[in-house]
Tab-separated table of C-alpha atoms and ligand atoms in Angstrom:
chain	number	residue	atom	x	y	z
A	1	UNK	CA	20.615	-13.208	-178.107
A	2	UNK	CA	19.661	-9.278	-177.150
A	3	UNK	CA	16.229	-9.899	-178.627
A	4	UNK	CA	15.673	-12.687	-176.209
A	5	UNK	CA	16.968	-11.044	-173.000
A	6	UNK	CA	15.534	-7.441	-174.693
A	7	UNK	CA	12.020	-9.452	-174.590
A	8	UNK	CA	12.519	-10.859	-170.904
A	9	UNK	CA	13.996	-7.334	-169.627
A	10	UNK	CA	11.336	-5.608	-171.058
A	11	UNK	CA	9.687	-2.397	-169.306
A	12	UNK	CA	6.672	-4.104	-168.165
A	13	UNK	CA	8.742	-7.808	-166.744
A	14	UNK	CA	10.912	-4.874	-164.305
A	15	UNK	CA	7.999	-3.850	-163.460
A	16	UNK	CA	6.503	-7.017	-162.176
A	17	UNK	CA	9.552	-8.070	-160.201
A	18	UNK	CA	9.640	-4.275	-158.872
A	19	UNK	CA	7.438	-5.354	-155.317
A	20	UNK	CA	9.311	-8.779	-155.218
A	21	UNK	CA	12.961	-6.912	-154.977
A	22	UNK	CA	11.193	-4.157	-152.623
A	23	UNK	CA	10.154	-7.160	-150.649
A	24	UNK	CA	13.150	-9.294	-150.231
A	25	UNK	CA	15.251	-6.040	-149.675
A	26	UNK	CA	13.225	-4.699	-146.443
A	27	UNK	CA	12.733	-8.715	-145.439
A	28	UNK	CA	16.741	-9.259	-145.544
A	29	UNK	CA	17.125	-6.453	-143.388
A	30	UNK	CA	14.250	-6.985	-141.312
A	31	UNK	CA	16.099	-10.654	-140.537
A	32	UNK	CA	19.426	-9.152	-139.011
A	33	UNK	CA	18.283	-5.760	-137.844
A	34	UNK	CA	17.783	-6.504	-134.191
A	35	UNK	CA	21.304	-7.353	-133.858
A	36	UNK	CA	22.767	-4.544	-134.198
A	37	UNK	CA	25.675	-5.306	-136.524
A	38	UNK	CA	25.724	-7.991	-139.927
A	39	UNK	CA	28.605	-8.860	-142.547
A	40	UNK	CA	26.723	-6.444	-145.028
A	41	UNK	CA	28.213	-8.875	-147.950
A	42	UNK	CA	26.974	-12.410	-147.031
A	43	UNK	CA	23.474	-10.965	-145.707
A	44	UNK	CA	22.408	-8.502	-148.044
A	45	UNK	CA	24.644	-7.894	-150.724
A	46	UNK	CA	24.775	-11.420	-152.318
A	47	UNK	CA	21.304	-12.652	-151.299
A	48	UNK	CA	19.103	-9.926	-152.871
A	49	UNK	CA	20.057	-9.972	-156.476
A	50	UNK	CA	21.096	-13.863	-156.683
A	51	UNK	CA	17.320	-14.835	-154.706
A	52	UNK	CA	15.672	-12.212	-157.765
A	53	UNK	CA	17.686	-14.131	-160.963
A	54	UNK	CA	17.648	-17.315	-159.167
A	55	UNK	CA	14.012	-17.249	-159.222
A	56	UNK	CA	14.203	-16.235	-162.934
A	57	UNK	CA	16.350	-19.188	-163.602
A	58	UNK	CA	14.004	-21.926	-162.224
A	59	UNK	CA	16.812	-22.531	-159.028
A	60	UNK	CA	15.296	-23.746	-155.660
A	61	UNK	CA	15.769	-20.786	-153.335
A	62	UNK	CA	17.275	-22.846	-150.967
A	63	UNK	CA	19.412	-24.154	-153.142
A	64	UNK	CA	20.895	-20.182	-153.062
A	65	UNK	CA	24.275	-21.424	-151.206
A	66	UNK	CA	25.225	-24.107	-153.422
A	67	UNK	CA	24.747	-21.774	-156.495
A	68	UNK	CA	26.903	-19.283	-154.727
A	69	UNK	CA	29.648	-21.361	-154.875
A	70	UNK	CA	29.335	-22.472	-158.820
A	71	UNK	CA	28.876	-18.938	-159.650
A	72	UNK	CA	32.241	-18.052	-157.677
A	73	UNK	CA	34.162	-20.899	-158.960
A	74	UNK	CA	33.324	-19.178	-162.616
A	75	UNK	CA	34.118	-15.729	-161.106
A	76	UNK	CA	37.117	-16.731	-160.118
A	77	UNK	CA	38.096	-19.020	-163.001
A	78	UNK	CA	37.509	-15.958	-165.249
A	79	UNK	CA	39.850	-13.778	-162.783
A	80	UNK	CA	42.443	-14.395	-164.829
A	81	UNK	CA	44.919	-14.974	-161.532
A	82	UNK	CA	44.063	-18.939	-160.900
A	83	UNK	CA	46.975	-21.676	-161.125
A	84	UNK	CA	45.971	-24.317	-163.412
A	85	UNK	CA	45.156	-26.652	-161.006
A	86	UNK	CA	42.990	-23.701	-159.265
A	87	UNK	CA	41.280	-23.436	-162.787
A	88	UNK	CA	40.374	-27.314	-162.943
A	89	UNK	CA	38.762	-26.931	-159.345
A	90	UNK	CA	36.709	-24.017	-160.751
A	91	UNK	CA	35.433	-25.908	-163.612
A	92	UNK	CA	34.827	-29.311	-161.715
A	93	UNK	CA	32.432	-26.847	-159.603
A	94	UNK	CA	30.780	-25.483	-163.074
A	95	UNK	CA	30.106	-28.797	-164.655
A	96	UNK	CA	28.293	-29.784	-161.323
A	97	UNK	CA	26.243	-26.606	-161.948
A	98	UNK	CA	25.292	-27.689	-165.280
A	99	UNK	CA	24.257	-31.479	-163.719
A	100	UNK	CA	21.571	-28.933	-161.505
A	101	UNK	CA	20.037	-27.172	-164.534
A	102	UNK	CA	19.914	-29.635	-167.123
A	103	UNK	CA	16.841	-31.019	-165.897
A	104	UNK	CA	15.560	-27.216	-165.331
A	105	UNK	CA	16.216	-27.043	-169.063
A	106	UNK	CA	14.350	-30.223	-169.945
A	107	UNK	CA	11.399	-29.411	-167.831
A	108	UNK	CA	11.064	-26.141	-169.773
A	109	UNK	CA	11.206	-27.390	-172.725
A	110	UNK	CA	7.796	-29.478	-172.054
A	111	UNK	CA	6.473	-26.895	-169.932
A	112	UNK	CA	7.503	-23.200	-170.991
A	113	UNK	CA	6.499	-20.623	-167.905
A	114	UNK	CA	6.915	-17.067	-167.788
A	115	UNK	CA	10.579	-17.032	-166.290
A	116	UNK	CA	13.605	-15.670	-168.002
A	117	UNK	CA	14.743	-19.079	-168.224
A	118	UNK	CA	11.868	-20.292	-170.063
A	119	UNK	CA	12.646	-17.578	-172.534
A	120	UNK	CA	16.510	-18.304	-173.262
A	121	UNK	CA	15.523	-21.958	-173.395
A	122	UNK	CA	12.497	-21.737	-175.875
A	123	UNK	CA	12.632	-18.695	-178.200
A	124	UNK	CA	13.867	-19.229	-181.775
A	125	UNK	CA	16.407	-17.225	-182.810
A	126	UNK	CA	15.100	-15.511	-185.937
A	127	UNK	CA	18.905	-15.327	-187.815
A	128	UNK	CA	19.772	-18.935	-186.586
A	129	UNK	CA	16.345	-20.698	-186.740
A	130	UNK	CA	16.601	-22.290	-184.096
A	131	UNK	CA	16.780	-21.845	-179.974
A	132	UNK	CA	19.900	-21.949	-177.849
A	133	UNK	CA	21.066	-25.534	-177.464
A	134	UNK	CA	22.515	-27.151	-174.403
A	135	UNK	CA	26.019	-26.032	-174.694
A	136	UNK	CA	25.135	-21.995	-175.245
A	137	UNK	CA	22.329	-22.605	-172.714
A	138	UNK	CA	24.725	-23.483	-169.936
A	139	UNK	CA	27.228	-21.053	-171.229
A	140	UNK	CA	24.592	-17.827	-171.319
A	141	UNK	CA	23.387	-18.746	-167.827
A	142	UNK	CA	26.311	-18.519	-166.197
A	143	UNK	CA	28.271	-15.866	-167.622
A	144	UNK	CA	25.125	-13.436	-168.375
A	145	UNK	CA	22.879	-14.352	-166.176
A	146	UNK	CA	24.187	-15.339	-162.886
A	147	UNK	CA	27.335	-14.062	-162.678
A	148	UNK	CA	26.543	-10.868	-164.709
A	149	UNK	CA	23.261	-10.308	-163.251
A	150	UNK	CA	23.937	-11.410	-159.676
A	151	UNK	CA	28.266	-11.018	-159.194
A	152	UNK	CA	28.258	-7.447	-160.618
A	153	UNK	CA	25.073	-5.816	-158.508
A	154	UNK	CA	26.160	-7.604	-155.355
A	155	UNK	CA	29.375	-6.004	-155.890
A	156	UNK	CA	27.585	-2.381	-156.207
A	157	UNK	CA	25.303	-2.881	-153.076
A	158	UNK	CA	28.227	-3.731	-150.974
A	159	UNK	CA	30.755	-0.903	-152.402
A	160	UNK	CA	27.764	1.405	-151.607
A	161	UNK	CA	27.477	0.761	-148.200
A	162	UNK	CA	30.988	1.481	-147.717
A	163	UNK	CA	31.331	4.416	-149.427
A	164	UNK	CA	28.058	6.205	-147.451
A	165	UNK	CA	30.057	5.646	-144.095
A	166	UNK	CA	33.012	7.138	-145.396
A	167	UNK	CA	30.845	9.907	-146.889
A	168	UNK	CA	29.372	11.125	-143.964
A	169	UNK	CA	27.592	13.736	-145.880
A	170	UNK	CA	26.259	11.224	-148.516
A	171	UNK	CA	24.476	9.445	-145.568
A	172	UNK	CA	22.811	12.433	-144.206
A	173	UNK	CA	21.821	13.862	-147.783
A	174	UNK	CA	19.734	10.307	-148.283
A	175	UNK	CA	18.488	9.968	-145.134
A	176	UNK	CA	17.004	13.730	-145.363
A	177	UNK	CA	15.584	13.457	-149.104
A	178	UNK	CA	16.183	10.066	-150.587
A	179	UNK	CA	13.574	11.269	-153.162
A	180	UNK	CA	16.078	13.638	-154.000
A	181	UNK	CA	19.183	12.236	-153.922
A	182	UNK	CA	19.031	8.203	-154.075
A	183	UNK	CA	19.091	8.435	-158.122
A	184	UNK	CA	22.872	10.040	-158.275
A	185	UNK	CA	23.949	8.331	-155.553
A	186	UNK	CA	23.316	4.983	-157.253
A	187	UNK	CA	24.925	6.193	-160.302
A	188	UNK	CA	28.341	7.609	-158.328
A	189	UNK	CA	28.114	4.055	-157.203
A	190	UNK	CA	28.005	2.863	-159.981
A	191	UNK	CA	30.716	4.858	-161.648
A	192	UNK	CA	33.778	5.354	-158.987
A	193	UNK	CA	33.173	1.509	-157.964
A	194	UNK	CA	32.803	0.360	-161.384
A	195	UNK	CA	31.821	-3.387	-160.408
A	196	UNK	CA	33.283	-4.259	-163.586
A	197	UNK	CA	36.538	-2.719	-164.061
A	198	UNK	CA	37.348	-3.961	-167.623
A	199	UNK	CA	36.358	-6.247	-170.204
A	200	UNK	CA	38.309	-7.579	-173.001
A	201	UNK	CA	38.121	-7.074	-176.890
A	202	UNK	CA	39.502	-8.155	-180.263
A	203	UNK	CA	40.661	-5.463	-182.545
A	204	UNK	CA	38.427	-6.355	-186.498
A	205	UNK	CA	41.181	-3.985	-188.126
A	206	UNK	CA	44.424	-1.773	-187.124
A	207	UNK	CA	43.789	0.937	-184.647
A	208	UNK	CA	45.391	4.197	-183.515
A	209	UNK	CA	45.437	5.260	-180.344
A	210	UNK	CA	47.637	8.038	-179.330
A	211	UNK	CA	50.216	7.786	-181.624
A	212	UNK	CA	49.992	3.390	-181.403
A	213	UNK	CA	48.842	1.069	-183.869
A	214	UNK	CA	47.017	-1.591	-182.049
A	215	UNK	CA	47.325	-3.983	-185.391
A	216	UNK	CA	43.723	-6.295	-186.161
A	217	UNK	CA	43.394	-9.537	-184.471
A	218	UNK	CA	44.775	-8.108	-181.057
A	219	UNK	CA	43.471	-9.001	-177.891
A	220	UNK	CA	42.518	-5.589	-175.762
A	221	UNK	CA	41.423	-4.976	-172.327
A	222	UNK	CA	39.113	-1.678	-172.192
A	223	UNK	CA	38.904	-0.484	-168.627
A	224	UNK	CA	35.219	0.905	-167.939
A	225	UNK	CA	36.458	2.208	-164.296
A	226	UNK	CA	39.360	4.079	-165.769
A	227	UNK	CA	37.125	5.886	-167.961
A	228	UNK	CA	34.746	6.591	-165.161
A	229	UNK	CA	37.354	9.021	-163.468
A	230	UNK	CA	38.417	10.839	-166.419
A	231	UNK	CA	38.652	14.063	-165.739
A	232	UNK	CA	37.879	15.181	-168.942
A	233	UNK	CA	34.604	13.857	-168.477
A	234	UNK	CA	33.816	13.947	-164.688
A	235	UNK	CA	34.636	17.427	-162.649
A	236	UNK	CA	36.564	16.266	-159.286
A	237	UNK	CA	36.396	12.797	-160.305
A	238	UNK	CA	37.184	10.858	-156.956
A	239	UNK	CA	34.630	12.665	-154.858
A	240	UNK	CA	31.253	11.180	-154.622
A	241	UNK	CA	29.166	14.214	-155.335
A	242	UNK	CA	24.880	13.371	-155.161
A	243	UNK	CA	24.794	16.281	-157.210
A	244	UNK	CA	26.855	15.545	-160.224
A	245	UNK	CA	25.165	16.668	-163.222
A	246	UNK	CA	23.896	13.671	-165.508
A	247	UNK	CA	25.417	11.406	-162.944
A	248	UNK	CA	24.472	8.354	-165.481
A	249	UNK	CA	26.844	8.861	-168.608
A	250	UNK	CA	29.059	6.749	-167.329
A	251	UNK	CA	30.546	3.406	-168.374
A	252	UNK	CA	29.618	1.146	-165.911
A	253	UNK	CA	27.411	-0.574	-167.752
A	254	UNK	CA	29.811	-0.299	-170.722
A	255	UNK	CA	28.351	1.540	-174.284
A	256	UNK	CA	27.343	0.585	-177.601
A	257	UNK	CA	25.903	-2.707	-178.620
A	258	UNK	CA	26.562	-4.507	-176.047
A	259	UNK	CA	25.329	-1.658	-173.230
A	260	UNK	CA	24.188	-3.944	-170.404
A	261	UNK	CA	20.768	-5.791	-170.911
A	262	UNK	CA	20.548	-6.510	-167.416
A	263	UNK	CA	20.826	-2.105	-166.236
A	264	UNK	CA	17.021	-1.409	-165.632
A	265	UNK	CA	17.240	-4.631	-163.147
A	266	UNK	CA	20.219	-3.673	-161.460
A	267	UNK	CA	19.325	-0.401	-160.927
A	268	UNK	CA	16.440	-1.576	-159.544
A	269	UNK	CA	17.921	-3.490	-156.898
A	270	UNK	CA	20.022	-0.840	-156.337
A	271	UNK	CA	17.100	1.193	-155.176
A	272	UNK	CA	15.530	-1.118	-152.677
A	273	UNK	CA	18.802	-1.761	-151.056
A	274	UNK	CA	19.669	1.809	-150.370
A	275	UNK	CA	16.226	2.618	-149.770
A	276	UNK	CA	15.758	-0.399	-147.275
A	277	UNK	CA	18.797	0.834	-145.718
A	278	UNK	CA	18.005	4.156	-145.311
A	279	UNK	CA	14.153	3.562	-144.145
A	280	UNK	CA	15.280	0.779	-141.727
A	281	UNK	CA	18.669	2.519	-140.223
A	282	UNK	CA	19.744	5.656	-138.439
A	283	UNK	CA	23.380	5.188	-138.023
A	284	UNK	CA	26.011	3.197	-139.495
A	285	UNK	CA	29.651	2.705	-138.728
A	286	UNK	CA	32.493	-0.217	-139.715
A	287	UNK	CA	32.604	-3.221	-136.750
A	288	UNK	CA	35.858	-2.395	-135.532
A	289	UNK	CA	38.821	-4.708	-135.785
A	290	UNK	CA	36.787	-7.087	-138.327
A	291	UNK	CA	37.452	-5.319	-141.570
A	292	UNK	CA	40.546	-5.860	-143.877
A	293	UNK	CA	38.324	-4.268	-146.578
A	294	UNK	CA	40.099	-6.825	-149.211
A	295	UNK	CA	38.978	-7.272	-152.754
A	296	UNK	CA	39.100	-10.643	-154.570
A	297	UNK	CA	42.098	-10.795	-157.120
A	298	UNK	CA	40.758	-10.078	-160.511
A	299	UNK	CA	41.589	-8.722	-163.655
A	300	UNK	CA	38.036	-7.705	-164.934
A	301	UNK	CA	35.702	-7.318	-161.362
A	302	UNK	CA	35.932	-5.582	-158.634
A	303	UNK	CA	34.531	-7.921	-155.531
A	304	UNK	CA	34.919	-7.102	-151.591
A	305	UNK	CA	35.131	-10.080	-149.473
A	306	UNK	CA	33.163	-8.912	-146.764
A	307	UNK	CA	31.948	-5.939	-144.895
A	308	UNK	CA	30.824	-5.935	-141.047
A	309	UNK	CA	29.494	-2.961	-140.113
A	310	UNK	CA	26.982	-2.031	-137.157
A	311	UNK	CA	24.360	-0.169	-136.849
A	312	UNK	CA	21.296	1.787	-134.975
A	313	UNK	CA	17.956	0.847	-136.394
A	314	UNK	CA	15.155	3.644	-136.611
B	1	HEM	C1	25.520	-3.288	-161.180
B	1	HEM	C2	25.256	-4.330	-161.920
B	1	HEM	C3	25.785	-4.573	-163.310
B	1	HEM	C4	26.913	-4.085	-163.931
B	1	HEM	C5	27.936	-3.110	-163.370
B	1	HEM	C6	26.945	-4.656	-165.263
B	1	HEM	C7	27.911	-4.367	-166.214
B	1	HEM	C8	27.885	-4.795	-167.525
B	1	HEM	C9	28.809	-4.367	-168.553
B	1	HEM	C10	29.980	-3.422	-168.358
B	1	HEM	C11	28.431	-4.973	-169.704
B	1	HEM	C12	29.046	-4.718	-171.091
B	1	HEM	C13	29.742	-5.857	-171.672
B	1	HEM	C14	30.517	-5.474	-172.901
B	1	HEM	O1	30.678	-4.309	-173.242
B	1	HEM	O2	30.982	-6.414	-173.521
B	1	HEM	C15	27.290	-5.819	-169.412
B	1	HEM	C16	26.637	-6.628	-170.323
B	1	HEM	C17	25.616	-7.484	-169.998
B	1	HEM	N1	24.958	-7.568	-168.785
B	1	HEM	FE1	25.342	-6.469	-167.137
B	1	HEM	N2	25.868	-5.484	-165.419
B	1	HEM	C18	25.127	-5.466	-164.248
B	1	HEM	C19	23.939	-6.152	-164.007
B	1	HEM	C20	23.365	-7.058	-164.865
B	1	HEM	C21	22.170	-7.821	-164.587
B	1	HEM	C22	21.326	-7.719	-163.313
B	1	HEM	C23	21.973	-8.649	-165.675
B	1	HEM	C24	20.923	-9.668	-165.929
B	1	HEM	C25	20.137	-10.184	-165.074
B	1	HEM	C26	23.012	-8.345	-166.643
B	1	HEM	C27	23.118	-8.933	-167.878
B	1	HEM	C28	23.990	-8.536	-168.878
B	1	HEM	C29	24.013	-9.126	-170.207
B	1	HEM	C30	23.103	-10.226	-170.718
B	1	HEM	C31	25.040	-8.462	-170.913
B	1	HEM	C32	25.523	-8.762	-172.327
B	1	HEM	C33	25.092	-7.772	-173.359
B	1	HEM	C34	25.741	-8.050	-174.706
B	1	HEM	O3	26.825	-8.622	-174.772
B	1	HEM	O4	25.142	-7.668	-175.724
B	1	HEM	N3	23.832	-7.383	-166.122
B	1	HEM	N4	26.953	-5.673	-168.076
């Protein structure tokens, strides 16, 4: 499975998508700016990366709405907090999503293209022999690719914007050298918002941790955004600090084998947001009275609802 998305991610494939995210990000900004103010979270934040792996996945762009809400009802059914009847709901709206892109799959089977799609959907898997059938297809899209590619970043762009107005500082360091200082700042983001907070694991054999056996066969949750504050690791962990020396060892995009495949993308579309933002905008401030600043519940991401702020453009 990492060989396949290892081939699609590759170098050269960011690369080619690098003027269509530059693109989208000024154009999405370009579409509100006149107004003065925008719910950051519906206009930016979850348009730019779901439009980019949308695109990958064969989806109709305007189709972007409807795929919002099958990507949700897995985020949510994967929150761990749903009622059971909550859960059916959630996967009543997934099986609907796999009605849309069945017939994506079936086209690209006759007729490969260059997408990412076209690549889960045709390469052989060397140890299996064999390509990703229907049921793994459906399965990989939605938990890798659209809610891990799409969920997570939108979940970064919109905790950035609200940490650079209550950084003050942060916004003026940008805004006078982004050059400089738009590489940390994506990677404080990255780490004190942890977009996803935890993931869980089974123990292969008995573990000690601090004095506790954990015995094999257990079910653990390992919080990425815990260790991100550790400050054993991080000096003045809480502060968001442009410059934090190496800024990027953190765990954000967890470690080890299963490091994210999706990181050189994200932080991609990182970029182009907070450049956009900073190129396009002068100041920035919450819309007053129209914040609540509430997350979604959830036991593994961490996912603001909304964010209306205003703005002066350049
Ligand atoms: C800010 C955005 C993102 C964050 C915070 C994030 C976070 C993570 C984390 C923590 C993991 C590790 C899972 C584990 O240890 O089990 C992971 C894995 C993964 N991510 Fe991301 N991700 C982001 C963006 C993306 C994007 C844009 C894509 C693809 C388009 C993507 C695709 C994947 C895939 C395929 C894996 C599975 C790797 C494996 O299990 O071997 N991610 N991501």
């Amino acid at each position: 499975m990492r060989s396949v998305f290892n081939d699609a991610f590759r170098p050269k494939k960011i690369e080619a998508l690098e003027d269509e995210v530059r693109d989208l990000a000024y154009q999405l900004i370009d579409d509100f700016i006149d107004e003065g103010h925008c719910d950051w979270v519906k206009q930016f934040a979850i348009p730019l990366p779901l439009l980019i792996i949308g695109k990958q996945m064969g989806a109709n762009p305007d189709d972007i709405w409807q795929i919002k809400e099958w990507t949700e009802a897995f985020f949510h059914r994967i929150s761990l907090m749903q009622s059971e009847d909550e859960e059916l709901l959630s996967v009543r709206k997934e099986i609907e999503a796999q009605h849309y892109f069945q017939p994506i799959f079936e086209r690209l089977r006759e007729r490969p293209d260059d997408s990412l799609l076209s690549a889960l959907v045709n390469t052989v898997i060397e140890e299996w022999g064999r390509p990703l059938n229907d049921n793994e297809l459906h399965a990989e899209m939605m938990a890798d690719t659209f809610v891990g590619g799409s969920e997570t970043t939108t979940n970064a762009i919109s905790a950035g914007v609200k940490l650079l107005i209550e950084n003050p500082l942060a916004w003026e360091q940008l805004q006078s050298d982004p050059d400089r200082y738009l590489k940390v700042f994506i990677e404080e983001v990255l780490r004190l918002e942890s977009p996803v907070q935890s993931l869980m694991r089974a123990t292969a054999k008995d573990v000690e941790l601090s004095g506790v056996t954990i015995p094999a066969g257990s079910l653990i949750n390992i919080r990425f955004a815990a260790a991100n504050r550790d400050e054993r690791r991080f000096e003045n962990p809480d502060a968001l600090d442009l410059d934090r020396p190496r800024a990027g060892g953190h765990m954000a995009f967890g470690s080890g084998k299963h490091h994210c495949l999706g990181a050189p993308l994200a932080r991609r579309e990182l970029h182009w947001s907070f450049k956009a933002l900073v190129d396009r905008i002068d100041t920035l401030r919450f819309a007053e009275g129209k914040n609540d600043f509430s997350y979604h519940p959830h036991y593994l991401l961490r996912a603001m609802k909304s964010l209306h702020i205003e703005f002066t453009p350049k």
